[in-house]
mmCIF file of C-alpha atoms and ligand atoms in Angstrom:
data_model
loop_
_atom_site.group_PDB
_atom_site.id
_atom_site.type_symbol
_atom_site.label_atom_id
_atom_site.label_comp_id
_atom_site.label_asym_id
_atom_site.label_seq_id
_atom_site.Cartn_x
_atom_site.Cartn_y
_atom_site.Cartn_z
ATOM 1 C CA MET A 2 -214.393 3.905 28.497
ATOM 2 C CA GLU A 3 -215.295 3.610 32.187
ATOM 3 C CA GLN A 4 -214.830 6.658 34.354
ATOM 4 C CA THR A 5 -214.623 7.234 38.078
ATOM 5 C CA PHE A 6 -214.569 10.266 40.273
ATOM 6 C CA ILE A 7 -211.638 10.695 42.695
ATOM 7 C CA MET A 8 -211.215 13.411 45.270
ATOM 8 C CA ILE A 9 -208.274 14.142 47.425
ATOM 9 C CA LYS A 10 -209.965 15.382 50.633
ATOM 10 C CA PRO A 11 -208.926 18.427 52.548
ATOM 11 C CA ASP A 12 -206.656 16.426 54.899
ATOM 12 C CA GLY A 13 -204.769 14.898 51.914
ATOM 13 C CA VAL A 14 -204.255 18.476 50.450
ATOM 14 C CA GLN A 15 -203.288 20.002 53.850
ATOM 15 C CA ARG A 16 -200.895 17.204 54.664
ATOM 16 C CA GLY A 17 -198.989 17.913 51.437
ATOM 17 C CA LEU A 18 -199.753 14.597 49.888
ATOM 18 C CA VAL A 19 -200.632 16.224 46.632
ATOM 19 C CA ARG A 20 -197.457 17.633 45.257
ATOM 20 C CA LEU A 21 -198.273 19.802 42.350
ATOM 21 C CA PRO A 22 -194.660 20.620 41.360
ATOM 22 C CA LYS A 23 -194.132 16.933 40.778
ATOM 23 C CA LEU A 24 -197.259 16.565 38.660
ATOM 24 C CA PHE A 25 -195.642 16.163 35.341
ATOM 25 C CA SER A 26 -198.821 14.469 34.141
ATOM 26 C CA LEU A 27 -202.395 14.348 35.139
ATOM 27 C CA TYR A 28 -202.364 10.786 36.116
ATOM 28 C CA LEU A 29 -199.672 11.177 38.674
ATOM 29 C CA LEU A 30 -202.292 12.425 41.207
ATOM 30 C CA PHE A 31 -203.967 9.130 41.447
ATOM 31 C CA THR A 32 -200.872 7.512 42.739
ATOM 32 C CA PHE A 33 -199.619 10.615 44.540
ATOM 33 C CA THR A 34 -198.962 8.604 47.619
ATOM 34 C CA TYR A 35 -195.987 7.038 45.899
ATOM 35 C CA TYR A 36 -194.417 10.447 45.694
ATOM 36 C CA VAL A 37 -194.736 11.334 49.354
ATOM 37 C CA SER A 38 -191.206 10.237 50.163
ATOM 38 C CA ASP A 39 -188.940 11.593 47.593
ATOM 39 C CA CYS A 40 -190.408 10.187 44.460
ATOM 40 C CA VAL A 41 -189.843 6.534 45.442
ATOM 41 C CA LYS A 42 -191.737 3.714 43.919
ATOM 42 C CA LEU A 43 -191.730 5.113 40.499
ATOM 43 C CA THR A 44 -192.258 1.567 39.194
ATOM 44 C CA GLY A 45 -195.566 1.266 41.049
ATOM 45 C CA PHE A 46 -196.737 4.526 39.702
ATOM 46 C CA LEU A 47 -196.070 3.471 36.113
ATOM 47 C CA VAL A 48 -197.810 0.152 36.558
ATOM 48 C CA HIS A 49 -200.926 1.705 37.840
ATOM 49 C CA CYS A 50 -201.034 4.476 35.310
ATOM 50 C CA ASP A 51 -200.284 2.250 32.416
ATOM 51 C CA TYR A 52 -203.127 0.034 33.439
ATOM 52 C CA LEU A 53 -205.624 2.723 34.199
ATOM 53 C CA ARG A 54 -204.767 5.200 31.523
ATOM 54 C CA PHE A 55 -206.053 8.306 33.375
ATOM 55 C CA SER A 56 -207.324 11.338 31.566
ATOM 56 C CA SER A 57 -209.920 13.987 31.443
ATOM 57 C CA CYS A 58 -210.229 16.527 34.247
ATOM 58 C CA LEU A 59 -208.617 17.662 37.400
ATOM 59 C CA LYS A 60 -209.131 20.778 39.639
ATOM 60 C CA LEU A 61 -208.421 22.288 43.049
ATOM 61 C CA ILE A 62 -211.718 23.420 44.451
ATOM 62 C CA THR A 63 -213.316 24.374 47.843
ATOM 63 C CA VAL A 64 -216.969 23.444 48.115
ATOM 64 C CA ASP A 65 -219.711 24.803 50.366
ATOM 65 C CA ARG A 66 -222.011 22.927 52.671
ATOM 66 C CA ALA A 67 -224.869 22.595 50.241
ATOM 67 C CA PHE A 68 -222.537 21.068 47.678
ATOM 68 C CA ALA A 69 -220.952 18.619 50.184
ATOM 69 C CA GLU A 70 -224.420 17.561 51.435
ATOM 70 C CA LYS A 71 -225.338 16.873 47.882
ATOM 71 C CA HIS A 72 -222.237 14.789 47.220
ATOM 72 C CA TYR A 73 -222.844 12.744 50.322
ATOM 73 C CA ALA A 74 -226.705 12.776 50.158
ATOM 74 C CA ASP A 75 -226.909 8.972 50.530
ATOM 75 C CA LEU A 76 -225.362 9.267 53.978
ATOM 76 C CA SER A 77 -227.515 12.067 55.364
ATOM 77 C CA ALA A 78 -229.191 9.774 57.949
ATOM 78 C CA LYS A 79 -225.800 8.705 59.375
ATOM 79 C CA PRO A 80 -224.740 10.079 62.776
ATOM 80 C CA PHE A 81 -221.300 11.192 61.321
ATOM 81 C CA PHE A 82 -222.969 13.081 58.498
ATOM 82 C CA ASN A 83 -222.526 16.564 59.942
ATOM 83 C CA GLY A 84 -218.931 15.942 60.827
ATOM 84 C CA LEU A 85 -218.408 14.524 57.347
ATOM 85 C CA VAL A 86 -219.723 17.672 55.699
ATOM 86 C CA GLU A 87 -217.604 19.894 58.019
ATOM 87 C CA TYR A 88 -214.528 17.880 57.017
ATOM 88 C CA ILE A 89 -215.149 18.160 53.268
ATOM 89 C CA VAL A 90 -215.747 21.941 53.438
ATOM 90 C CA SER A 91 -212.823 22.579 55.733
ATOM 91 C CA GLY A 92 -210.408 23.313 52.886
ATOM 92 C CA PRO A 93 -209.672 22.787 49.149
ATOM 93 C CA VAL A 94 -210.009 19.340 47.642
ATOM 94 C CA VAL A 95 -208.438 18.114 44.393
ATOM 95 C CA ALA A 96 -211.180 16.613 42.227
ATOM 96 C CA MET A 97 -210.641 14.567 39.146
ATOM 97 C CA VAL A 98 -212.026 12.130 36.726
ATOM 98 C CA LEU A 99 -210.060 9.012 35.901
ATOM 99 C CA GLU A 100 -210.781 6.872 32.906
ATOM 100 C CA GLY A 101 -209.882 3.332 31.974
ATOM 101 C CA LYS A 102 -210.865 -0.215 31.813
ATOM 102 C CA GLY A 103 -212.296 -1.344 35.079
ATOM 103 C CA VAL A 104 -211.261 1.920 36.710
ATOM 104 C CA VAL A 105 -214.127 1.992 39.225
ATOM 105 C CA THR A 106 -213.236 -1.370 40.752
ATOM 106 C CA THR A 107 -209.482 -0.903 40.476
ATOM 107 C CA GLY A 108 -209.843 2.526 42.015
ATOM 108 C CA ARG A 109 -211.560 0.979 45.002
ATOM 109 C CA LYS A 110 -208.930 -1.614 45.380
ATOM 110 C CA ILE A 111 -205.961 0.835 45.128
ATOM 111 C CA ILE A 112 -207.656 3.293 47.617
ATOM 112 C CA GLY A 113 -208.622 0.587 50.110
ATOM 113 C CA ALA A 114 -211.280 0.168 52.762
ATOM 114 C CA THR A 115 -213.253 3.056 54.190
ATOM 115 C CA ASN A 116 -211.632 2.578 57.619
ATOM 116 C CA PRO A 117 -207.927 2.956 57.239
ATOM 117 C CA LEU A 118 -207.349 0.654 60.085
ATOM 118 C CA GLU A 119 -208.921 -2.065 57.884
ATOM 119 C CA SER A 120 -207.330 -0.999 54.562
ATOM 120 C CA ALA A 121 -204.597 -3.249 53.487
ATOM 121 C CA PRO A 122 -200.941 -1.994 53.443
ATOM 122 C CA GLY A 123 -200.201 -0.811 49.911
ATOM 123 C CA THR A 124 -203.596 0.900 49.568
ATOM 124 C CA ILE A 125 -203.639 4.630 49.707
ATOM 125 C CA ARG A 126 -205.785 4.825 52.829
ATOM 126 C CA GLY A 127 -203.912 1.922 54.411
ATOM 127 C CA ASP A 128 -200.514 3.599 53.824
ATOM 128 C CA TYR A 129 -201.387 7.215 54.640
ATOM 129 C CA ALA A 130 -204.426 7.430 57.063
ATOM 130 C CA VAL A 131 -205.494 6.222 60.451
ATOM 131 C CA ASP A 132 -208.954 7.606 61.214
ATOM 132 C CA ILE A 133 -212.062 6.808 59.281
ATOM 133 C CA GLY A 134 -213.080 10.483 59.463
ATOM 134 C CA ARG A 135 -209.769 11.492 57.999
ATOM 135 C CA ASN A 136 -209.185 8.930 55.225
ATOM 136 C CA ILE A 137 -207.671 11.498 52.748
ATOM 137 C CA ILE A 138 -209.315 10.331 49.499
ATOM 138 C CA HIS A 139 -212.697 9.585 47.913
ATOM 139 C CA ARG A 140 -213.513 7.309 45.047
ATOM 140 C CA SER A 141 -216.813 6.459 43.402
ATOM 141 C CA ASP A 142 -218.160 3.130 44.653
ATOM 142 C CA ALA A 143 -219.917 2.099 41.370
ATOM 143 C CA VAL A 144 -220.275 3.059 37.723
ATOM 144 C CA GLU A 145 -223.640 4.628 38.297
ATOM 145 C CA SER A 146 -222.502 6.711 41.314
ATOM 146 C CA ALA A 147 -219.480 7.729 39.348
ATOM 147 C CA ARG A 148 -221.745 9.099 36.586
ATOM 148 C CA LYS A 149 -223.690 11.186 39.162
ATOM 149 C CA GLU A 150 -220.564 12.429 40.956
ATOM 150 C CA ILE A 151 -218.831 13.388 37.711
ATOM 151 C CA ALA A 152 -221.970 15.349 36.697
ATOM 152 C CA LEU A 153 -222.023 17.129 40.052
ATOM 153 C CA TRP A 154 -218.288 17.920 40.274
ATOM 154 C CA PHE A 155 -217.795 18.763 36.556
ATOM 155 C CA PRO A 156 -220.963 20.405 35.292
ATOM 156 C CA GLU A 157 -218.722 22.148 32.767
ATOM 157 C CA GLY A 158 -218.042 18.720 31.191
ATOM 158 C CA ILE A 159 -214.901 16.649 30.775
ATOM 159 C CA ALA A 160 -212.032 17.392 28.532
ATOM 160 C CA GLU A 161 -211.945 14.218 26.338
ATOM 161 C CA TRP A 162 -208.640 13.117 24.963
ATOM 162 C CA GLN A 163 -206.735 9.970 24.178
ATOM 163 C CA SER A 164 -203.116 9.372 24.926
ATOM 164 C CA ASN A 165 -200.769 8.325 22.151
ATOM 165 C CA LEU A 166 -199.904 5.330 24.381
ATOM 166 C CA HIS A 167 -203.383 3.992 24.157
ATOM 167 C CA SER A 168 -202.726 1.263 21.680
ATOM 168 C CA TRP A 169 -199.644 0.177 23.731
ATOM 169 C CA ILE A 170 -201.804 -0.286 26.870
ATOM 170 C CA TYR A 171 -205.018 -1.701 25.327
ATOM 171 C CA GLU A 172 -205.177 -4.546 22.868
HETATM 172 P P1 IDP B 27 -216.271 5.372 51.205
HETATM 173 O O1 IDP B 27 -215.650 6.778 51.151
HETATM 174 O O2 IDP B 27 -215.209 4.341 51.420
HETATM 175 O O3 IDP B 27 -217.152 5.123 50.022
HETATM 176 P P2 IDP B 27 -218.717 5.770 52.749
HETATM 177 O O4 IDP B 27 -219.399 4.684 53.609
HETATM 178 O O5 IDP B 27 -219.404 6.136 51.493
HETATM 179 O O6 IDP B 27 -217.156 5.260 52.534
HETATM 180 O O7 IDP B 27 -218.553 7.037 53.683
HETATM 181 C C1 IDP B 27 -218.140 8.237 53.067
HETATM 182 C C2 IDP B 27 -217.089 8.850 53.944
HETATM 183 O O8 IDP B 27 -217.755 9.127 55.280
HETATM 184 C C3 IDP B 27 -215.889 7.983 54.323
HETATM 185 O O9 IDP B 27 -214.893 7.997 53.347
HETATM 186 C C4 IDP B 27 -215.426 8.648 55.611
HETATM 187 O O10 IDP B 27 -214.682 9.855 55.287
HETATM 188 C C5 IDP B 27 -216.735 9.080 56.280
HETATM 189 N N1 IDP B 27 -217.229 8.063 57.200
HETATM 190 C C6 IDP B 27 -217.727 6.806 56.959
HETATM 191 N N2 IDP B 27 -218.021 6.212 58.113
HETATM 192 C C7 IDP B 27 -217.766 6.984 59.047
HETATM 193 C C8 IDP B 27 -217.703 6.928 60.537
HETATM 194 O O11 IDP B 27 -218.209 5.917 61.082
HETATM 195 N N3 IDP B 27 -217.276 7.941 61.221
HETATM 196 C C9 IDP B 27 -216.828 9.049 60.637
HETATM 197 N N4 IDP B 27 -216.726 9.231 59.282
HETATM 198 C C10 IDP B 27 -217.113 8.241 58.538
HETATM 199 MG MG1 MG B 28 -218.936 5.933 49.466
#
């Protein structure tokens, strides 16, 4: 099954957008935005999760410069690279692996465009961020980069499991 790497960036964590007490299941995190205002939009959450069928791994972690530079190595020539690395090391992040049919592409759609001003309403960045340098969440951009990012962020490996709901979600 396809996997993608998702990270709630330090601003998402500091802004309280990840509400651990309300995490009654691992897959809640991916749609944590729906829980920002008093657990509304429960239906949206279930729709996303039922489709994506999240699993595997999740952790709160603070990374150092060398690690952040490695994660964003392909952007090292960009003028914003230094600021980007400062941003990622500025506090803990929530790192996770999500799994499901088409999860890379669907993850991109749900999270929205890089620049929140261009992300559609209803996307996570579109609903909860303003500035491109504070866009609260990362997702892998392709299956191959997901593989690399998962290996970097979860060198200990992924806890594989399958939900009992699997056959009710997948034909
Ligand atoms: P992505 O996160 O949507 O894949 P990338 O182009 O891979 O976007 O850039 C990685 C991250 O670098 C972005 O999510 C954003 O936080 C930051 N970033 C991208 N472009 C800019 C910029 O022009 N100024 C400041 N930060 C930027
Ligand atoms: Mg990217």
